[in-house]
Coordinates of C-alpha atoms and ligand atoms in Angstrom, one line a residue:
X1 CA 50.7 0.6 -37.0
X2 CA 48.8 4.3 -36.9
X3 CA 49.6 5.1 -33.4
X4 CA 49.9 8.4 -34.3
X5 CA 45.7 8.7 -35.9
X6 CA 43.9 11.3 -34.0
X7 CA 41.1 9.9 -31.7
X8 CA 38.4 12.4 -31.0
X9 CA 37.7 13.2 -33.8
X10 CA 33.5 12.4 -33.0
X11 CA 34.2 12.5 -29.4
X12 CA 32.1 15.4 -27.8
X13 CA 32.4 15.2 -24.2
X14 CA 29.4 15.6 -21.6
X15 CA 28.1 19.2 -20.4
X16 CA 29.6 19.4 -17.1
X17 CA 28.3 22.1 -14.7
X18 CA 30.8 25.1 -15.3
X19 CA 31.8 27.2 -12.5
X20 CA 33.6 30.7 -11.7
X21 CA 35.6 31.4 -9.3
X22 CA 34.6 35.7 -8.2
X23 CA 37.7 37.0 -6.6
X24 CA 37.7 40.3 -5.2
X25 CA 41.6 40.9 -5.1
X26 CA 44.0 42.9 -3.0
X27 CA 43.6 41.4 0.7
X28 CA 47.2 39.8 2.0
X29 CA 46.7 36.2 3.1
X30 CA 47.2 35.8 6.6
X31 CA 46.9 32.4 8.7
X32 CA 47.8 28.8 8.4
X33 CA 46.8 26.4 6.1
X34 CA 47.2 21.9 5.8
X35 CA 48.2 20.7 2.6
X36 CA 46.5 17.9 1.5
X37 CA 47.5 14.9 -0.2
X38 CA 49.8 14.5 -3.6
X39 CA 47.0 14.3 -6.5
X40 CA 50.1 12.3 -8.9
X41 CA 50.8 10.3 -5.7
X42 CA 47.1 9.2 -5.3
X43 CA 46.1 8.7 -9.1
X44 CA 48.7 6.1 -9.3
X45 CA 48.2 4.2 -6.3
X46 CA 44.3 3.4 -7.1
X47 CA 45.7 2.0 -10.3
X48 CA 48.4 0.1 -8.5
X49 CA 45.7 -1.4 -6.2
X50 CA 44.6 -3.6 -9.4
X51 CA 47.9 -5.6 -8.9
X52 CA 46.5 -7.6 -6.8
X53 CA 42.8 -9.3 -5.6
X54 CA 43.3 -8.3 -1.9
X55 CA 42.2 -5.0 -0.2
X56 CA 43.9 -2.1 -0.3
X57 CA 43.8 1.5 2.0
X58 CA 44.8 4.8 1.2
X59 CA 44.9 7.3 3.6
X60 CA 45.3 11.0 3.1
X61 CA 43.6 10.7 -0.3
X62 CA 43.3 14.4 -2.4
X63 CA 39.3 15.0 -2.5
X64 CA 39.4 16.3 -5.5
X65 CA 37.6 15.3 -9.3
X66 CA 40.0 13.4 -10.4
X67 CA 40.4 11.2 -7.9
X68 CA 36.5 10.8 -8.3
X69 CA 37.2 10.0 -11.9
X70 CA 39.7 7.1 -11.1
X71 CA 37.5 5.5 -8.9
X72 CA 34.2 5.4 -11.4
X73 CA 37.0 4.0 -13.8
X74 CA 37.7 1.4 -11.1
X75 CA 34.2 1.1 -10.7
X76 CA 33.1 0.6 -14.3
X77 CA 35.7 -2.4 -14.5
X78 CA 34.2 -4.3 -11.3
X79 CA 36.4 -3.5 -8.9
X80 CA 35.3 -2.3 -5.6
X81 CA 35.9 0.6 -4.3
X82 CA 34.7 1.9 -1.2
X83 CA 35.2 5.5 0.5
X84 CA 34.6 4.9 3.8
X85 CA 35.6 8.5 5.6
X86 CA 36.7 11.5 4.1
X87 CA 40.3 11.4 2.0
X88 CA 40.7 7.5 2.9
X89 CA 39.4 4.9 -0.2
X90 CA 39.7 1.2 -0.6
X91 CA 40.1 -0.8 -3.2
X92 CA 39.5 -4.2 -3.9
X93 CA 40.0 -5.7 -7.2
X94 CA 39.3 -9.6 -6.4
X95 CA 36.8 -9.7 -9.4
X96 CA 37.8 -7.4 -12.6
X97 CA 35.1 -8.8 -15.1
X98 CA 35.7 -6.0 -17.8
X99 CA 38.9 -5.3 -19.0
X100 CA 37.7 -2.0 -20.9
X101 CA 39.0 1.3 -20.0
X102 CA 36.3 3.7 -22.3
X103 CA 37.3 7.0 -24.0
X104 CA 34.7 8.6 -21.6
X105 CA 37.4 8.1 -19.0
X106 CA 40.0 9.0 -20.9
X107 CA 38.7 11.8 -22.1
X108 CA 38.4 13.3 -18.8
X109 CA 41.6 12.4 -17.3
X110 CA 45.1 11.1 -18.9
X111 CA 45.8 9.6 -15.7
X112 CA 43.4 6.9 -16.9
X113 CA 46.4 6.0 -19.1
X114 CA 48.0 4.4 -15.7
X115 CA 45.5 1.6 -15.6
X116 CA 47.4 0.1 -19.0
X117 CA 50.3 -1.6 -17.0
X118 CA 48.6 -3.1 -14.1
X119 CA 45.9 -4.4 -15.5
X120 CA 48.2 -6.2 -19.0
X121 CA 50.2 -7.3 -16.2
X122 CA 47.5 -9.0 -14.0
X123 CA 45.0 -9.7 -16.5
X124 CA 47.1 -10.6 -19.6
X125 CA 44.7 -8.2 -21.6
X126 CA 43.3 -4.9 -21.5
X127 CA 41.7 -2.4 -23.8
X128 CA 42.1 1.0 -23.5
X129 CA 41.5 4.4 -24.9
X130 CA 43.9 7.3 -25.8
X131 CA 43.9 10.0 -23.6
X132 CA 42.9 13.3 -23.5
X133 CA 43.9 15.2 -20.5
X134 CA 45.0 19.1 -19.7
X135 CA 44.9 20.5 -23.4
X136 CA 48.7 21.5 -22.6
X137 CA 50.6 20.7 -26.0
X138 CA 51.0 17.7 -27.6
X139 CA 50.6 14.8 -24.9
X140 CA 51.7 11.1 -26.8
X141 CA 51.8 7.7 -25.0
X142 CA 54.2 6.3 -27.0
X143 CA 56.6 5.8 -24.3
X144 CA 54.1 3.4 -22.4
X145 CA 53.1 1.6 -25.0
X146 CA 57.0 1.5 -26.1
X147 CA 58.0 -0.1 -22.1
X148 CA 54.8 -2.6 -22.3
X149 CA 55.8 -3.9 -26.4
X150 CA 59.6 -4.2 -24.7
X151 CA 57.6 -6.3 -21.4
X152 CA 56.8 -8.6 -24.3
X153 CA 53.1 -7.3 -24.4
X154 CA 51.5 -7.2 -28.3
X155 CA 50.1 -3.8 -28.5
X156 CA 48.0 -2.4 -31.4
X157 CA 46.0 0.7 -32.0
X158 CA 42.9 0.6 -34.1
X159 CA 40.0 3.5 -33.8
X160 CA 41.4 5.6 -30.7
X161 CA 41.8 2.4 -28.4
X162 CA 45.2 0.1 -27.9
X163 CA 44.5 -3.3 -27.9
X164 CA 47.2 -4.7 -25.5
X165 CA 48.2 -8.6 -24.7
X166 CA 50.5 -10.4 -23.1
X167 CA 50.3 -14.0 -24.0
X168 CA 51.4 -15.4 -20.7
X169 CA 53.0 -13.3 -18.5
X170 CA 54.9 -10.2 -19.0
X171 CA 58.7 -10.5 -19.2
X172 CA 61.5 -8.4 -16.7
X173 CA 64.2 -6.3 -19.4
X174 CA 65.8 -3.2 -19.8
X175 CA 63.2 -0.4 -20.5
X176 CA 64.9 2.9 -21.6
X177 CA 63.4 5.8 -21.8
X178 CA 64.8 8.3 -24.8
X179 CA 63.2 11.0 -22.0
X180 CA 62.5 11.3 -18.6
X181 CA 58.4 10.2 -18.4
X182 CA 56.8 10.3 -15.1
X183 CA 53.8 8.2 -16.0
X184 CA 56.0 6.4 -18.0
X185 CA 58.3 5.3 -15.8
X186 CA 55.3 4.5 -13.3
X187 CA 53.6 2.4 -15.8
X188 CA 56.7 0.2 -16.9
X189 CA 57.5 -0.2 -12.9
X190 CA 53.7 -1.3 -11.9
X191 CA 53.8 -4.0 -14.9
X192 CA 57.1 -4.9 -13.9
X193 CA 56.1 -6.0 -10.8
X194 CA 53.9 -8.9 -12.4
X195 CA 56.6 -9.7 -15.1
X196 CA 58.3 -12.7 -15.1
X197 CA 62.1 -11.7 -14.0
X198 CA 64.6 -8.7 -13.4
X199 CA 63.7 -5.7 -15.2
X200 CA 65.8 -1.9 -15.5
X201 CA 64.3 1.4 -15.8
X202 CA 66.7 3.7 -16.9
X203 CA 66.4 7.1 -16.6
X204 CA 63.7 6.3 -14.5
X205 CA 61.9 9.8 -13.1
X206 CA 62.5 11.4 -9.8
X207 CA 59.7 12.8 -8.4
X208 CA 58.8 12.2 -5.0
X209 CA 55.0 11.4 -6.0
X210 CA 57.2 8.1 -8.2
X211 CA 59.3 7.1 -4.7
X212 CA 55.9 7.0 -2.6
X213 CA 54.4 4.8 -5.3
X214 CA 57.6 2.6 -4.8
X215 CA 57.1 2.7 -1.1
X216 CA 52.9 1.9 -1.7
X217 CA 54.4 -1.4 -3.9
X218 CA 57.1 -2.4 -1.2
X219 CA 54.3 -2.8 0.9
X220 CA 51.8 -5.3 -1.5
X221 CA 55.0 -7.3 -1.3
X222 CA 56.5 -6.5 -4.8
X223 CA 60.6 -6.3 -5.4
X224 CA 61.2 -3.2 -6.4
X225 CA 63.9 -0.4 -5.6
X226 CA 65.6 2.8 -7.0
X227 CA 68.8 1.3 -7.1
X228 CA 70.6 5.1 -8.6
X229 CA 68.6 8.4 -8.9
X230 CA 67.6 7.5 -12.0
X231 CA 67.3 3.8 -11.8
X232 CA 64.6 1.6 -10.6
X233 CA 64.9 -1.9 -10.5
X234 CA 61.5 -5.0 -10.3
X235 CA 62.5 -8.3 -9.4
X236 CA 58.6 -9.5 -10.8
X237 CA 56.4 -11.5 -7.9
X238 CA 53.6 -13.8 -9.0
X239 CA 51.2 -12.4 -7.2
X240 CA 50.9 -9.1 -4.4
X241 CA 49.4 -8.7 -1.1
X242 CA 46.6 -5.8 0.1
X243 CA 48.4 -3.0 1.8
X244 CA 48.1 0.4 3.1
X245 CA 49.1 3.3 2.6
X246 CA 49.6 7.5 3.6
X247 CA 49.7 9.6 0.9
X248 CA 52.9 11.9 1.1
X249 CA 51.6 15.7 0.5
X250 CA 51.1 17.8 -2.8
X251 CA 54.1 19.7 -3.2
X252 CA 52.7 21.4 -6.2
X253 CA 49.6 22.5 -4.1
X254 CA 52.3 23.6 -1.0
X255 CA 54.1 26.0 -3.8
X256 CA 51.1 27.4 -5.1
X257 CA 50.0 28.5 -1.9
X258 CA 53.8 29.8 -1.0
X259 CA 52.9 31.7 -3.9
X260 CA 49.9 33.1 -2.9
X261 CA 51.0 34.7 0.0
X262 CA 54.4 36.0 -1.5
X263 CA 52.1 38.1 -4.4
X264 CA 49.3 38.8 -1.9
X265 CA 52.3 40.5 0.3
X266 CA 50.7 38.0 3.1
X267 CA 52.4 36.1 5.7
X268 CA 51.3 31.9 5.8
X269 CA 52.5 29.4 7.5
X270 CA 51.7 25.3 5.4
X271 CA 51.6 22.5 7.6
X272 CA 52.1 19.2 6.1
X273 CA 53.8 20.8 3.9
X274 CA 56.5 18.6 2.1
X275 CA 59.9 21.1 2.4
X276 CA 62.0 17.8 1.0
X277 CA 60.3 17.5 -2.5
X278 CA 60.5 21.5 -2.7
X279 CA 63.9 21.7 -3.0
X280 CA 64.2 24.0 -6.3
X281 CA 61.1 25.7 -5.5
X282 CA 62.4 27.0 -2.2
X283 CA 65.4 28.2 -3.6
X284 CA 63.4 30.1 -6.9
X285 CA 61.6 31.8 -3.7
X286 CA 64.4 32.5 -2.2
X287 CA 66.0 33.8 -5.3
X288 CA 63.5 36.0 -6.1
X289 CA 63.9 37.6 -2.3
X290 CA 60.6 36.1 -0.9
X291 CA 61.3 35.8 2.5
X292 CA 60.3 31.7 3.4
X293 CA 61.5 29.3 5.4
X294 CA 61.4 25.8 5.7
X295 CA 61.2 23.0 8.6
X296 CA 60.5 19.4 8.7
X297 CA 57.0 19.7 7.7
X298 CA 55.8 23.4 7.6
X299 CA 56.6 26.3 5.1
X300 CA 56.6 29.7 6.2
X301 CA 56.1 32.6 4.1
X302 CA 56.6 36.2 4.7
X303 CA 56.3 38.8 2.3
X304 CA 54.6 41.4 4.3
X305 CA 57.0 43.6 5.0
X306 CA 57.8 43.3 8.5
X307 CA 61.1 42.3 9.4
X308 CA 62.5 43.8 6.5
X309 CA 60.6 41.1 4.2
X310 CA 60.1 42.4 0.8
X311 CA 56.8 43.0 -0.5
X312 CA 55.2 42.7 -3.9
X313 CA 57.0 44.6 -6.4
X314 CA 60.1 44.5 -4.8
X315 CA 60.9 40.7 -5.7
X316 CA 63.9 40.2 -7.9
X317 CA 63.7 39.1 -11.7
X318 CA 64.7 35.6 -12.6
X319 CA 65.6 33.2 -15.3
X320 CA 64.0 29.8 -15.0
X321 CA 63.9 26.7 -16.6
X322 CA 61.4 24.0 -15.1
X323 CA 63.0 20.7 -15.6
X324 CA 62.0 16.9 -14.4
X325 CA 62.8 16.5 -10.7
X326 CA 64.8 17.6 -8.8
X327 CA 64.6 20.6 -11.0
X328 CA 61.5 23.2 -11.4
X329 CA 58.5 21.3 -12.0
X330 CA 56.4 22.6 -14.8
X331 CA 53.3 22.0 -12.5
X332 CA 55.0 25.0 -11.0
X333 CA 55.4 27.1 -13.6
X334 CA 52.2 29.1 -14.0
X335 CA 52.3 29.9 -10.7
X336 CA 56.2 31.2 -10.7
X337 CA 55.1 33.4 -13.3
X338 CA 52.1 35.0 -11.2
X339 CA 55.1 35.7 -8.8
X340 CA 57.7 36.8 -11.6
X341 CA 54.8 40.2 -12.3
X342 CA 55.8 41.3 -8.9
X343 CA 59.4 41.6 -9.4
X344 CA 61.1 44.2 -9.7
X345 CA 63.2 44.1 -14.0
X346 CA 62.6 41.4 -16.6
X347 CA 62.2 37.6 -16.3
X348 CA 62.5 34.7 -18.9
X349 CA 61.0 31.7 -18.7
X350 CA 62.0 28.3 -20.4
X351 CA 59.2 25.5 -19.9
X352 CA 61.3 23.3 -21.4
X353 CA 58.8 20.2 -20.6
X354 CA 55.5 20.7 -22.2
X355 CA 54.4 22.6 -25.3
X356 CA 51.9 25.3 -25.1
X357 CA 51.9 25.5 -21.3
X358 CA 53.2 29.2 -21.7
X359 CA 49.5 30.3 -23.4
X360 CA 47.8 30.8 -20.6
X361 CA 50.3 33.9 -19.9
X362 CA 47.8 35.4 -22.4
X363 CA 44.6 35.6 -20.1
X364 CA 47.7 36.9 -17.1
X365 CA 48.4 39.5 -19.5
X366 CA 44.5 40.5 -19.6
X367 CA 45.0 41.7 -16.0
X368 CA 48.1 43.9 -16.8
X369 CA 51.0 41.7 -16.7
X370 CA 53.5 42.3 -19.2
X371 CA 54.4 39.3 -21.1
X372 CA 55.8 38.4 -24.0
X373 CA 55.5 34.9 -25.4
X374 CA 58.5 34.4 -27.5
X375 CA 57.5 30.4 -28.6
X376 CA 56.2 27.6 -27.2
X377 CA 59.2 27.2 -24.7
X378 CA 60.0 30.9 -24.1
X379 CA 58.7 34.0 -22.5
X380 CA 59.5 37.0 -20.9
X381 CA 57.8 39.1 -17.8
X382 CA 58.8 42.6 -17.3
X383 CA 57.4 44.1 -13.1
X384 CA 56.6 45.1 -11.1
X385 CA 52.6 45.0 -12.7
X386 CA 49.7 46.7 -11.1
X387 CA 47.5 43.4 -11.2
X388 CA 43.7 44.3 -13.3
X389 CA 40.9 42.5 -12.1
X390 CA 39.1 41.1 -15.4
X391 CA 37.0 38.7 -16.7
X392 CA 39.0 35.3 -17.1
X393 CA 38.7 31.8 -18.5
X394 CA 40.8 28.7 -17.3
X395 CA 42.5 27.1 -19.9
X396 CA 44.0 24.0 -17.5
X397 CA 44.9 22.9 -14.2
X398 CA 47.7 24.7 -13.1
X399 CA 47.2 28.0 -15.1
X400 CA 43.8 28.0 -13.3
X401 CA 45.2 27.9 -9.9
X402 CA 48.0 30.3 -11.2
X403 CA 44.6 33.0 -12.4
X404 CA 43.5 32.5 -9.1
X405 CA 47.0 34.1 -7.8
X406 CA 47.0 36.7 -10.0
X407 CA 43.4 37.3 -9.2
X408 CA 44.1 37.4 -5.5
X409 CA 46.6 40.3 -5.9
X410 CA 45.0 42.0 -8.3
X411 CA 43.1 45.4 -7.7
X412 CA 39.1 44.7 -8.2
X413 CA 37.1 41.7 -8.6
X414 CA 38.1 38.9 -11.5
X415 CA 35.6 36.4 -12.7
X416 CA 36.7 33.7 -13.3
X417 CA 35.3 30.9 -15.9
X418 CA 35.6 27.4 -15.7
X419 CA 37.1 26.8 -12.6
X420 CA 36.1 23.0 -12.6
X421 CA 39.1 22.6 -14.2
X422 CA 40.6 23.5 -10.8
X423 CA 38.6 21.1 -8.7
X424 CA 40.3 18.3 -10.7
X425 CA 43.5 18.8 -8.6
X426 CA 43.2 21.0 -5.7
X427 CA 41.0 20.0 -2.7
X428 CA 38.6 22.7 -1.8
X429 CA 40.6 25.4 -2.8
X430 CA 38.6 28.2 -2.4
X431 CA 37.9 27.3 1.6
X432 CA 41.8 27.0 2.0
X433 CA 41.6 30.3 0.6
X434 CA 38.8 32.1 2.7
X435 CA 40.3 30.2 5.7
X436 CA 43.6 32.4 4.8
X437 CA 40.9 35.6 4.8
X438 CA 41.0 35.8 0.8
X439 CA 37.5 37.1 -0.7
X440 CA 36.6 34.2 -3.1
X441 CA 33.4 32.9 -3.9
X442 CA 32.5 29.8 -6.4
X443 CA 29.6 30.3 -8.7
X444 CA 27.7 28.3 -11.0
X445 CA 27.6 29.5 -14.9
X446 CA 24.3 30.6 -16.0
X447 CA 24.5 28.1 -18.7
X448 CA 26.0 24.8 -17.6
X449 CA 25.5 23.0 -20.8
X450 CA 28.5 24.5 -22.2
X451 CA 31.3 21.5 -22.8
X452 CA 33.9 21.0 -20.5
Ligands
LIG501 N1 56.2 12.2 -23.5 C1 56.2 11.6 -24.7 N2 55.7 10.4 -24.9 C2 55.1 9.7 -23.8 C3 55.0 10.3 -22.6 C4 55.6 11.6 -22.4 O1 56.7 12.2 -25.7 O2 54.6 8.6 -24.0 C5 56.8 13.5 -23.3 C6 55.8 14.6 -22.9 O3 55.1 15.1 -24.0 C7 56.6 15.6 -22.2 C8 57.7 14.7 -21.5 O4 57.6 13.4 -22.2 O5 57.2 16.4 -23.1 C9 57.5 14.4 -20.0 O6 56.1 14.1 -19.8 P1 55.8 13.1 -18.6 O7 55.5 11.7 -19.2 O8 56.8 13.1 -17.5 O9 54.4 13.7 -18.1 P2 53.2 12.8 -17.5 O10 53.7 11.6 -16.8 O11 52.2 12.6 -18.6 C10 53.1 13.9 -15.1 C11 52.1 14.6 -14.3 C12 51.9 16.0 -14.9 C13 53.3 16.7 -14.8 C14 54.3 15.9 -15.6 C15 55.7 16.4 -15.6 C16 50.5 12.9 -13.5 C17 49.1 12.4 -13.6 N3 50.8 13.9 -14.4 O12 52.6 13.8 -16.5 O13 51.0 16.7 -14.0 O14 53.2 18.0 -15.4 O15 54.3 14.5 -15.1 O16 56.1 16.5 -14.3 O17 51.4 12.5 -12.8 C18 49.3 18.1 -13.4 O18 49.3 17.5 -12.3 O19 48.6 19.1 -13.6 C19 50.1 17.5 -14.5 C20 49.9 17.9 -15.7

C-alpha cells in the first residue's frame, strides 16, 4: 500500500482573486458584536446530510468560503443543495449519481476528507482525493482510512485518490484511535451510523462542534450517543430521516474577537457567544488579567482601563499548552499569542497539536513582537511590544485572523496579503470589525493571477 506517496505533485491550483486586508491600527474596539455559526460544526453536517435521501435544513450556517466549497462538492456529486436565505442551506441527497470527490476539492479544503464515511456507508463506494488543506504541518488521513478498513471497508490508494468499498454494508466494531482526531472520530461516527451493528469510538474527541454533530444525527434518527467523555457509541440504522438543524456558535471566532478587544485595550460585549465550549479560553484570559466575563450566551470584555481593568501591556505572561478539548484549542493559538505581546515578562508556548503552526510568529515578529521559535512545538514571547504596522502575508486561517489582531493594535497602517485565506472561516470579518469602529478595509491585489 503507498499511502504515504505525495499527491500534488502536478497539482497547480486555480488563480483565485487575492485580497488584503489595509488596517490602520491603534483604535480600541468598542460595541457589540453576534457570533456566527461554528464553521467545524457546519462542514460536517452538509457531509452528514448524504446519510440519507431525504431533505435536510441547517440554520445558522457560517457564510463563509468554505462552506461555499462544501456545497459545490455536494453539487458536483448530484446532490441538491439549495440556499434559500442567508446562513440557512438544504440539502438533499435523494440522487448521488457520482461517487467522485476530485482533488480540485480537496485541494481547497481538507474538510472535503468528511465526505469519505457517509458516502462508503450509504453508497458502498466512493473515490476520493487526498487533501490539502491549511499548509499547517504535516496533515495525514491515516486515521480515517484506519476506522473505515476496521468498518470492514477495502481501501486502497493509487495516484493521490483512495479507492474505498464496502462490499455490502459496513460493519459496527471497536475503532481506537492511537490519538485524539476530530475529523476522525467524526468520520468513523457518521459511517457508523450506516454500519451493520454496535460500534465504540474510543477516545472519541470532545469538542463541542463533534456533540452538535451527534445532536444533528439524533435527529435523522440514527443511534448514536457519547456514552463517557471520550466515548461515543452507534447502534447502525438502515436507513435515516431528513432533519433540521441550528448550528451551535464558533467558539473559535467568539475568542478571537475576546482577543481583539483585550489587545485593542477596547471594551466588547459577543452575543451568541458560546461561554460553555470556552471553558480554557476564559480562564487563559483571565489568567493573563484581561478583565472578561461570561453569561449564558454573551462574553464581555474589558480591557480599557476603567474600573481598574488592565490595559495592553499590563497583561500577565503565561505558559500554554493548546491541547484537544476541553483544553486550549490550537485554533486558538495564534490569536493567544497576539495577546501574549501585550503582557507584561516572558511567555512560552507549546502547540502541542499541529506542526509548524508556530511559523506564522515570523510575519508577528515583522511588526515588533519579540519571539523566539524554539521548534516546531515551542516558542517564547517576551512584552509588553510596541505593535509596527508592516506589510504582511497570511500564511493560514487562524494566523490570518491572529495578523489581523496584531494589525488592529498596532501603531500605523499594515497591509495585509492574502486575506482570502481568512474568508474561508470567518463570516464577514472585516464588517464585524468596522461595526466594533476598527479602521479596516478589504482590497483586491493588483495581480489576482497569483495562486492561492
Ligand atoms: N492526525 C493524524 N492522522 C489522521 C488525522 C489526524 O496523524 O488521520 C493527527 C494530526 O496531524 C494532528 C492530530 O492528529 O496532529 C489531531 O488532528 P485532528 O484530526 O484532530 O484535526 P482535524 O480533525 O484534521 C480539526 C479542525 C481543525 C482543528 C483540529 C484540532 C475541522 C474541519 N478542522 O482538524 O480546524 O485545528 O481539528 O482541533 O474540523 C481550522 O478550523 O482552522 C482548523 C484547522
Amino acid at each position: 500500500m503507498a499511502d504515504a506517496r505525495p499527491f500534488h505533485w502536478e497539482y497547480h491550483p486555480p488563480a483565485v482573486p487575492r485580497e488584503i486586508f489595509r488596517v490602520e491600527g491603534g483604535h480600541p474596539l468598542r460595541g457589540s458584536v453576534g457570533v456566527s455559526g461554528a464553521k467545524n460544526a457546519a462542514l460536517k453536517m452538509l457531509a452528514a446530510a448524504v446519510l440519507t435521501g431525504e431533505r435536510c435544513r441547517l440554520t445558522n450556517v457560517p457564510e463563509i468560503e468554505d462552506v461555499r466549497v462544501m456545497a459545490e462538492t455536494l453539487r458536483d456529486l448530484g446532490v441538491v443543495v439549495d440556499h434559500p436565505s442567508a446562513n440557512v442551506y438544504e440539502v438533499s441527497a435523494g440522487d448521488v449519481d457520482w461517487l467522485f470527490v476530485p482533488l480540485e476539492a480537496a485541494a481547497k479544503m481538507r474538510a472535503s476528507f468528511m465526505l469519505l464515511g457517509p458516502l462508503l456507508a450509504r453508497f458502498g463506494e466512493v473515490i476520493i482525493s487526498n487533501p490539502g488543506g491549511d499548509r499547517i504541518g504535516r496533515r495525514p488521513v491515516d486515521l480515517h482510512v484506519d476506522a473505515m478498513r476496521a468498518l470492514g471497508a477495502e481501501i486502497d490508494y493509487r495516484y493521490g485518490y483512495y479507492y474505498a468499498k464496502a462490499p455490502g454494508r459496513l460493519r459496527g466494531t471497536e475503532v481506537t484511535f492511537p490519538v485524539v482526531s476530530v475529523m476522525g472520530t467524526e468520520n468513523a461516527m457518521l459511517a457508523a451510523t450506516l454500519a451493520e451493528g454496535h460500534t465504540t469510538i474510543r477516545p472519541a474527541a470532545q469538542e463541542p462542534e463533534v456533540d452538535d454533530l451527534i445532536a444533528f444525527l439524533q435527529k435523522m434518527g440514527a443511534a448514536v450517543e457519547r456514552t463517557a467523555p471520550d466515548t461515543i457509541e452507534v447502534e447502525g440504522r438502515k436507513r435515516l430521516r431528513g432533519a433540521e438543524h441550528h448550528i451551535v456558535p464558533d467558539r473559535i471566532e467568539a475568542g478571537t474577537f475576546a482577543v481583539a478587544a483585550a489587545v485593542t485595550g477596547g471594551h466588547v460585549t459577543l452575543h451568541g457567544a458560546p461561554c460553555d465550549h470556552l471553558g480554557t479560553f476564559v480562564e487563559v484570559l483571565d489568567r493573563a488579567g484581561v478583565a472578561i466575563s461570561c453569561t449564558d450566551d454573551t462574553i464581555e470584555v474589558d480591557a480599557s482601563g476603567s474600573g481598574g481593568s488592565s490595559r495592553p501591556g499590563e497583561f500577565r505572561p503565561l505558559d500554554i499548552e493548546t491541547g484537544p478539548y476541553p483544553g486550549l484549542a490550537t485554533d486558538l493559538q495564534p490569536p493567544t499569542c497576539v495577546l501574549l505581546t501585550q503582557a507584561a515578562g516572558r511567555s512560552a508556548v507549546h502547540e502541542s497539536i499541529f506542526e509548524d503552526r508556530l511559523e506564522w510568529l515570523s510575519e508577528l515578529r515583522r511588526m515588533g513582537a519579540d519571539v523566539e521559535v524554539i521548534d516546531a512545538h515551542h516558542a517564547l514571547i517576551d512584552g509588553p511590544a510596541r505593535l509596527r504596522g508592516a506589510e504582511l502575508d497570511i500564511p493560514d486561517l487562524r494566523a490570518g485572523a491572529s495578523l489581523l489582531l496584531a494589525a488592529l493594535a498596532a501603531e500605523g497602517v499594515s497591509r495585509i496579503h492574502g486575506g482570502h485565506h481568512v474568508r474561508r472561516g470567518y463570516e464577514n470579518i472585516e464588517a464585524k470589525f468596522l461595526d466594533l469602529g476598527a479602521r479596516i478595509e478589504r482590497l483586491q491585489e493588483e495581480d489576482p493571477t497569483v495562486p492561492s
